[in-house]
CSV table of C-alpha atoms and ligand atoms in Angstrom, one decimal:
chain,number,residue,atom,x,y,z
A,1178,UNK,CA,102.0,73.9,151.7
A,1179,UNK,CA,101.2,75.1,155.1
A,1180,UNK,CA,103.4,76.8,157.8
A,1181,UNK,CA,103.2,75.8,161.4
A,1182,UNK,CA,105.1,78.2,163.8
A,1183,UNK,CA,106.3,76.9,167.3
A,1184,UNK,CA,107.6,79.4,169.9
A,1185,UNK,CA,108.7,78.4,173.3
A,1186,UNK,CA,108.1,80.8,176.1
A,1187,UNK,CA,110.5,83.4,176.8
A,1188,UNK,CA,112.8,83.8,179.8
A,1189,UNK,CA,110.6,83.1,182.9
A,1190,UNK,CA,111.6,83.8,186.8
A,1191,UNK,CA,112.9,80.0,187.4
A,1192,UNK,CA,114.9,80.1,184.4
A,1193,UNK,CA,116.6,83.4,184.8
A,1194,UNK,CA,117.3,81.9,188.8
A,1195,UNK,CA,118.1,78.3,186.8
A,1196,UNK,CA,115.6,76.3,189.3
A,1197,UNK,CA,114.0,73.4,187.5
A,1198,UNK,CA,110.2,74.2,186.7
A,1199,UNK,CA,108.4,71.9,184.6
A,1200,UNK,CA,104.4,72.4,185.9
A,1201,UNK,CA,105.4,75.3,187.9
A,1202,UNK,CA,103.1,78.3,187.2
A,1203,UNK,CA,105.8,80.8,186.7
A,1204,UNK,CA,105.8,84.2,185.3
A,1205,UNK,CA,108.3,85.4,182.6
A,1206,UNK,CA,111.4,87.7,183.8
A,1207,UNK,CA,111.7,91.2,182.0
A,1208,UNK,CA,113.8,89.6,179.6
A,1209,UNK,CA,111.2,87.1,178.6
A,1210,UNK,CA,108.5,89.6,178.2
A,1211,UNK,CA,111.4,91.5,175.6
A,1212,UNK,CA,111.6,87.8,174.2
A,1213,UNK,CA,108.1,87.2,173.7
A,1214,UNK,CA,107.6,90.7,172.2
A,1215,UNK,CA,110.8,89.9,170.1
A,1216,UNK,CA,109.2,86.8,168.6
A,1217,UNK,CA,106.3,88.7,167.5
A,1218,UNK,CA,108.7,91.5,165.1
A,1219,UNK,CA,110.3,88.3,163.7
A,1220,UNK,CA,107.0,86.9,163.2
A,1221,UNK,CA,105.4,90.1,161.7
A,1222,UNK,CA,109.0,90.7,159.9
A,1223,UNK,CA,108.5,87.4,158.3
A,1224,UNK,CA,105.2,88.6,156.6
A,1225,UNK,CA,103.5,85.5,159.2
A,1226,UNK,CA,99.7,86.0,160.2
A,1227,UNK,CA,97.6,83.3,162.0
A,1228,UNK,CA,94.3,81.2,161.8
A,1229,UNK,CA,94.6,79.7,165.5
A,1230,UNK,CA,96.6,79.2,168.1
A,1231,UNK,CA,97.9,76.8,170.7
A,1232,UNK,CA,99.3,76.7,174.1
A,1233,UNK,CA,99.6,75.4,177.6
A,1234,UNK,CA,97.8,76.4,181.2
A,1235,UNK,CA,100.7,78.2,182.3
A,1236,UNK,CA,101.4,81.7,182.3
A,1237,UNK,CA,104.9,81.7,180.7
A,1238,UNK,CA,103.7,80.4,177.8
A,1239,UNK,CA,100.2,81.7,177.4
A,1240,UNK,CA,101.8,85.6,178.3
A,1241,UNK,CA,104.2,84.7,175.1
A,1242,UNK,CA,101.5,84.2,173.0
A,1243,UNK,CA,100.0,86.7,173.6
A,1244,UNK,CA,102.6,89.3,173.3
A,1245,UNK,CA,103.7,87.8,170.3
A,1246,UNK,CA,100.1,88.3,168.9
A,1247,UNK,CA,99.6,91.7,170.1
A,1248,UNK,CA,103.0,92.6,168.2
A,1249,UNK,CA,101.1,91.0,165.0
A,1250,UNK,CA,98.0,92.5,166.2
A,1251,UNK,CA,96.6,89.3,166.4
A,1252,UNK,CA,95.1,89.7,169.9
A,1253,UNK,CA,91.6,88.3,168.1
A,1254,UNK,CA,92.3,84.4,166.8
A,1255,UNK,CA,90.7,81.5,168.2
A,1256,UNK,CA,93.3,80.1,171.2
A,1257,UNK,CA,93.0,76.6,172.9
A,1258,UNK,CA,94.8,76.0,176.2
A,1259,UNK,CA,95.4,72.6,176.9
A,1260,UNK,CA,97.2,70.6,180.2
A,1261,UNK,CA,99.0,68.4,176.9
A,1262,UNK,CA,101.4,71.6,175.6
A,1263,UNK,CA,102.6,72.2,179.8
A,1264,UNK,CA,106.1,71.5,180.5
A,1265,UNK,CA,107.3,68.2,181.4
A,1266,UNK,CA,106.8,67.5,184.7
A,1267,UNK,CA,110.1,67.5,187.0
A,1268,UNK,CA,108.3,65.1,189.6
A,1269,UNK,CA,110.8,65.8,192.7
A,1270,UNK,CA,113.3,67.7,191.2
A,1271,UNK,CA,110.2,70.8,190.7
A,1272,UNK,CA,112.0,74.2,192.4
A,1273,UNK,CA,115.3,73.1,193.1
A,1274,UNK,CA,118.5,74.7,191.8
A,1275,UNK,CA,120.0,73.2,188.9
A,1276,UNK,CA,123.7,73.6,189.7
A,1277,UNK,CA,122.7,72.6,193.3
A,1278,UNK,CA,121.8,69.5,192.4
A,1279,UNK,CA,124.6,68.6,189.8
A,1280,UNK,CA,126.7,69.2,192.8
A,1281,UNK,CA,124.8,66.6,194.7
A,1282,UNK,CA,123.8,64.1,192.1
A,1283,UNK,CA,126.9,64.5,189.7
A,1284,UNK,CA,126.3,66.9,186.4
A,1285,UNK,CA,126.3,63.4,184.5
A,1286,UNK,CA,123.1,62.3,186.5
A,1287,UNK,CA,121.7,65.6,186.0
A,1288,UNK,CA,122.1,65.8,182.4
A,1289,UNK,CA,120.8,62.4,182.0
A,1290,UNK,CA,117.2,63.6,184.0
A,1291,UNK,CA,117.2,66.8,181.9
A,1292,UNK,CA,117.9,65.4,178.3
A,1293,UNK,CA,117.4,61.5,178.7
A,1294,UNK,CA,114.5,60.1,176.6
A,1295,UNK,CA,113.1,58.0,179.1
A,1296,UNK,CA,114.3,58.5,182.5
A,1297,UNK,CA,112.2,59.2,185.2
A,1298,UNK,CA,113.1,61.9,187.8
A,1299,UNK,CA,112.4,61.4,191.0
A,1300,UNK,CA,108.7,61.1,191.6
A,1301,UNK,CA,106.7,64.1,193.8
A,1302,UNK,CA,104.2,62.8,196.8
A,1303,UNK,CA,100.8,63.4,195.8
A,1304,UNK,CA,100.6,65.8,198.7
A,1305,UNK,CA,103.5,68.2,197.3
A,1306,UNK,CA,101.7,71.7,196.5
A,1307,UNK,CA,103.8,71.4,193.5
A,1308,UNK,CA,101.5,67.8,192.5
A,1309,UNK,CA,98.9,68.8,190.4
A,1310,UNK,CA,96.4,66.6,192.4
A,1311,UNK,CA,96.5,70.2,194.7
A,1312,UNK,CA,95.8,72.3,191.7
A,1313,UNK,CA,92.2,73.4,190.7
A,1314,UNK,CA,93.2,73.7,187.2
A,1315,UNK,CA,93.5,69.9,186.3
A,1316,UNK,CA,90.3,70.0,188.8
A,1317,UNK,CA,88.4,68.0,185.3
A,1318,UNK,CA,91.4,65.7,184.6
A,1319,UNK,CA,91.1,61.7,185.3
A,1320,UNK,CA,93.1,61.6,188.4
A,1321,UNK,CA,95.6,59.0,187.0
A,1322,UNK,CA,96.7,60.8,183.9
A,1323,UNK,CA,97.9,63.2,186.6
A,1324,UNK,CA,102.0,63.0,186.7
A,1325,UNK,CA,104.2,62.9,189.6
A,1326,UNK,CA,106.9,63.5,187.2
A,1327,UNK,CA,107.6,62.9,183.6
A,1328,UNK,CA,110.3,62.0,181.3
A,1329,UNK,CA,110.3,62.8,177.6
A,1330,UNK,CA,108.6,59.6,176.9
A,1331,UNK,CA,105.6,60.4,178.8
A,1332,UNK,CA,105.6,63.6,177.8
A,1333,UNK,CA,105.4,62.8,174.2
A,1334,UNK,CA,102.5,60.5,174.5
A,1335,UNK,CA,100.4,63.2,175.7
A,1336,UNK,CA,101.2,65.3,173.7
A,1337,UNK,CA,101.4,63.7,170.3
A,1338,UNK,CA,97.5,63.2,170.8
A,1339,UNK,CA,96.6,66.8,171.2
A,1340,UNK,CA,98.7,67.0,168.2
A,1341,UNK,CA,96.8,64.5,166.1
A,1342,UNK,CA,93.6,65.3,167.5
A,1343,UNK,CA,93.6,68.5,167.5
A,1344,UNK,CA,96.1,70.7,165.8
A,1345,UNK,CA,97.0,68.1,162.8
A,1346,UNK,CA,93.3,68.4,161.2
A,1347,UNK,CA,93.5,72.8,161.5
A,1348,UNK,CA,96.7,72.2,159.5
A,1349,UNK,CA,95.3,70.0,156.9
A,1350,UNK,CA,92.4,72.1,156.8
A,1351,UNK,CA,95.6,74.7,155.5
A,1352,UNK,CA,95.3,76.8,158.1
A,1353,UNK,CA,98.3,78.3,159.3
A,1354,UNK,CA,99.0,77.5,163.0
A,1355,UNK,CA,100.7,79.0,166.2
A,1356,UNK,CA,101.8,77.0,169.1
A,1357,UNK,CA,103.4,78.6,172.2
A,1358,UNK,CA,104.6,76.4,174.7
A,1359,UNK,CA,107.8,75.1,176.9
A,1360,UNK,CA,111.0,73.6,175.9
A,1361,UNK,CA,110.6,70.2,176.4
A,1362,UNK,CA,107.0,69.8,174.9
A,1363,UNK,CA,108.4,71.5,171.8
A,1364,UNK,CA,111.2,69.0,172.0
A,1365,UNK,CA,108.8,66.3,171.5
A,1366,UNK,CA,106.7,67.8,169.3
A,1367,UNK,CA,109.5,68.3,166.9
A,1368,UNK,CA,110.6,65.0,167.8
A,1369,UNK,CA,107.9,63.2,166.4
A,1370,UNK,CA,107.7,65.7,163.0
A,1371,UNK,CA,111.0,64.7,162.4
A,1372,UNK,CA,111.1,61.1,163.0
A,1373,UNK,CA,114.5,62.0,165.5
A,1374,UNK,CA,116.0,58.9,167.5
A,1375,UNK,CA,115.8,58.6,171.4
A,1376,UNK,CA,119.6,58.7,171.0
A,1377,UNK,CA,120.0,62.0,168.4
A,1378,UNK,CA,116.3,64.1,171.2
A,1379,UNK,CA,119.1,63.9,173.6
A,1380,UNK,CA,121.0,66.9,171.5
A,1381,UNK,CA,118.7,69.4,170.6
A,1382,UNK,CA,117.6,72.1,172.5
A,1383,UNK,CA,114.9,74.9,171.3
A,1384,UNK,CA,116.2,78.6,172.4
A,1385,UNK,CA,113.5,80.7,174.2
A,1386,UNK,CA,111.6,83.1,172.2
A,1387,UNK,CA,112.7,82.4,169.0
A,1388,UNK,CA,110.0,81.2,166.2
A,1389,UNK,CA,110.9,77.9,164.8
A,1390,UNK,CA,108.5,78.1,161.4
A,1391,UNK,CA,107.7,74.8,159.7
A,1392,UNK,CA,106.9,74.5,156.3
A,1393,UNK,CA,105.1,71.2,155.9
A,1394,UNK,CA,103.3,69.2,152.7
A,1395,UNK,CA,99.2,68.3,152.5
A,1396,UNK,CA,100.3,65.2,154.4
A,1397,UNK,CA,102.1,67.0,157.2
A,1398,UNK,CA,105.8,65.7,156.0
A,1399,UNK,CA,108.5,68.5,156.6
A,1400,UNK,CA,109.5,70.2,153.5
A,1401,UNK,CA,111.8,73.3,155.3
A,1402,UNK,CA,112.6,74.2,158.6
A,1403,UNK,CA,114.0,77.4,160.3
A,1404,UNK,CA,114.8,79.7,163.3
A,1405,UNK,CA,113.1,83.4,162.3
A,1406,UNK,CA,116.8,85.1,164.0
A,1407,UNK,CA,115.8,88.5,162.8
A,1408,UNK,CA,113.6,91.0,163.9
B,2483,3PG,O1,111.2,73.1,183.4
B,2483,3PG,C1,112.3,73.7,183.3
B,2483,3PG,O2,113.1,73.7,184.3
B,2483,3PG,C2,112.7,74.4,182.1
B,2483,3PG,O3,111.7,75.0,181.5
B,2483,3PG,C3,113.3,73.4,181.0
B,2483,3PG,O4,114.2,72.7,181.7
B,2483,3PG,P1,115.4,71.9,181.0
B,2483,3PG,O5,116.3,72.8,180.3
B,2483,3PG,O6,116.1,71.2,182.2
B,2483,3PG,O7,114.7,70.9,180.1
């Protein structure tokens, strides 16, 4: 058996103000720093310790893993950052205020962008500072795997690579794994290890800060699953 730990960020600014985010590079709020530390007790509570680590290019999630290490004094393992872990992209709807745009759009429209499996929000101009054509860290990236704004779907498929590619063969190798990243590439992450329907995605939400530990077989099936809720 090996354990695979997934931990999305804690509280960050846009969150606490309830703007959506997705590729947005912002920081955590005070709260999500507590979070982040929080996730590390549970995690050192739980008797965890790491062999590697995952997470995105921004901040909120790379800040969480490391406080969460520090608290296990785990500041030393190998980390990879990787574009595939970011958020998904929220195209046009990047920095505006959630209950803004329910009011505009109808809450029904808006739930359907934030939880649908595959619809689109609308799509960013390539010349938005929030397009990450205009942002030196996807500098190396082929230009047309570059979104203008994702849905679960597309998120998935870039992600589900990294997993396969990279973080599948540490586990099989039984090494025990961290992954700190954002809401909705946890979403499909846990999607795809759980075999969930595009219908069922649509109800499951992963809380900040709180370690989601995955117990899984030599071929990577699920044998247990939980929340680590205590510190
Ligand atoms: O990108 C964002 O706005 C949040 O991190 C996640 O948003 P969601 O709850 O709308 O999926």
């Amino acid at each position: 058996m090996v354990k695979l730990v997934l931990v999305r960020h804690g509280e960050s600014e846009w969150n606490k103000a309830n703007l959506f985010t997705g590729w947005v590079d912002v920081d955590l709020s005070e709260q999500g720093v507590e979070e982040a530390k929080r996730a590390g007790r549970r995690l050192k509570a739980a008797g965890l310790s790491f062999d590697i680590a995952y997470t995105s290019v921004l901040k909120r999630a790379i800040k969480t893993l490391h406080y969460a290490l520090e608290e296990l004094d785990q500041l030393w393992i190998e980390e990879h950052k990787s574009w595939r872990l970011n958020e998904r992209h929220y195209g046009g709807l990047s920095g505006l205020d959630k209950k803004e745009t329910a009011e505009k759009y109808g809450a029904e429209q808006v739930h359907i962008w934030r939880r649908s499996y595959d619809e689109l929000p609308p799509l960013l101009d390539r010349d938005s500072p929030y397009h990450p054509a205009n942002d030196p860290r996807y500098k190396d990236l082929d230009p047309r795997s570059l979104p203008s704004g994702e849905n679960l779907k597309v998120t998935l498929e870039r992600v589900i690579p990294f997993w396969q590619d990279r973080i599948a063969p540490q586990l099989r190798d039984g090494r025990t794994v961290l992954v700190a990243a954002h809401g909705n590439s946890l979403r499909a992450l846990v999607k795809y290890l759980e075999s969930i329907s595009d219908e069922e995605i649509m109800n499951l939400n992963i809380p900040t800060g709180v370690p989601l530990v995955y117990e899984l077989s030599d071929d990577l099936a699920v044998e247990k699953k939980y929340y680590l809720e205590r510190d």
